[in-house]
Amino acid sequence: MSVLPKFSPRSDEERQAEIKRALIRKDAEIGGKLFGPLQAGQQREFYCQDQYTWVWHEELALPGGQRKAVTTQYKVRPDGILKLQDGQASEYISRNEAHNLYKAAELYRQKVGDEHQRILQAA
């Protein structure tokens, strides 16, 4: 089964953008599985949005059918890593949290790289 969706004929630019979006969705799914199994009704994503931004998104099913979602962005800057979470005031993270983010990013890059290699070999 192919990870990438079937594409209808269109411009190369549109096709490349669609492929990029599909890969980011797949990468986010892979990243979400790095931190253990998901519970029923839980969704988790962890991915590199751009050169300086990492995103953690998690959704949980609550009793009564409601959902709780939390999105955290980590913005890498020369003077530290800024953490932004669901409209709250931003703050720089501790060295310990930065170390944990670094370890997660390394594992993410390894797993995503392995998946990209598998996709390319299957193509």
XYZ file of C-alpha atoms in Angstrom:
123
model
C 0.000 0.000 0.000
C 1.423 3.336 -0.981
C 1.795 6.084 1.608
C 1.329 8.737 -1.025
C -2.148 9.384 -2.410
C -3.044 8.850 -6.032
C -2.598 12.074 -7.955
C -4.673 13.381 -10.791
C -2.863 15.058 -13.673
C -1.990 18.668 -12.823
C 0.983 20.960 -12.867
C 4.300 19.744 -11.489
C 4.183 22.515 -8.876
C 0.762 21.406 -7.585
C 1.830 17.772 -7.587
C 5.023 18.561 -5.650
C 3.041 20.583 -3.066
C 0.572 17.715 -2.637
C 3.400 15.199 -2.200
C 5.037 17.465 0.398
C 1.770 17.751 2.369
C 1.291 13.966 2.245
C 4.827 13.398 3.523
C 4.375 15.898 6.371
C 1.144 14.139 7.416
C 2.919 10.773 7.362
C 5.933 12.202 9.212
C 3.611 13.671 11.883
C 1.977 10.266 12.314
C 5.375 8.574 12.688
C 6.469 11.243 15.164
C 3.324 10.760 17.230
C 4.154 7.083 17.735
C 7.613 7.807 19.175
C 6.224 8.421 22.651
C 4.391 5.173 23.218
C 1.092 3.616 22.220
C -2.048 5.692 21.847
C -5.162 5.130 23.907
C -8.562 4.712 22.297
C -9.753 8.102 21.060
C -6.298 9.664 21.333
C -4.413 11.295 18.479
C -0.851 12.566 18.639
C 1.457 14.243 16.140
C 5.061 15.360 16.444
C 6.810 16.842 13.455
C 9.254 19.359 12.088
C 7.191 22.142 10.514
C 10.125 24.083 9.107
C 13.813 24.697 9.729
C 13.167 26.307 13.128
C 9.824 24.924 14.341
C 8.805 21.643 15.966
C 5.136 20.895 16.634
C 3.536 18.594 19.217
C -0.235 18.149 18.876
C -2.343 15.859 21.004
C -6.090 15.236 21.185
C -7.926 13.190 23.781
C -11.505 11.961 23.897
C -13.202 13.073 27.106
C -16.288 11.616 28.751
C -19.446 12.877 27.073
C -17.908 12.864 23.609
C -15.953 16.082 24.024
C -12.362 16.369 22.826
C -9.440 18.186 24.380
C -6.651 19.340 22.086
C -3.275 20.840 22.942
C -0.816 22.172 20.372
C 2.709 23.148 21.372
C 5.214 24.799 19.073
C 8.921 24.892 19.835
C 10.675 27.736 17.991
C 14.451 27.268 17.860
C 16.237 30.612 18.192
C 19.870 31.602 18.670
C 19.193 32.519 22.326
C 17.156 29.411 23.246
C 13.997 27.502 22.405
C 10.721 29.348 22.724
C 7.653 27.322 23.687
C 4.207 28.486 22.523
C 1.147 26.584 23.639
C -2.447 27.260 22.589
C -2.384 31.031 22.837
C -0.635 31.187 26.205
C 2.305 33.502 26.777
C 5.478 32.115 25.266
C 8.417 31.112 27.426
C 11.913 29.753 26.961
C 12.245 26.110 27.923
C 14.631 24.709 30.516
C 17.861 22.936 29.611
C 16.261 19.637 30.592
C 13.245 20.189 28.316
C 15.582 21.319 25.520
C 17.612 18.122 25.964
C 14.432 16.019 25.795
C 13.295 17.864 22.662
C 16.714 17.299 21.090
C 16.532 13.545 21.826
C 12.984 13.378 20.413
C 14.073 15.278 17.281
C 16.978 12.873 16.741
C 14.701 9.846 17.078
C 12.122 11.500 14.798
C 14.714 12.189 12.093
C 15.939 8.586 12.285
C 12.443 7.049 12.047
C 11.260 9.454 9.350
C 14.474 8.971 7.388
C 14.009 5.195 7.542
C 10.417 5.552 6.317
C 11.439 7.867 3.465
C 14.086 5.342 2.389
C 11.479 2.566 2.439
C 9.121 4.679 0.309
C 11.839 5.562 -2.187
C 12.938 1.940 -2.499
C 9.333 0.850 -3.128
C 8.813 3.527 -5.806
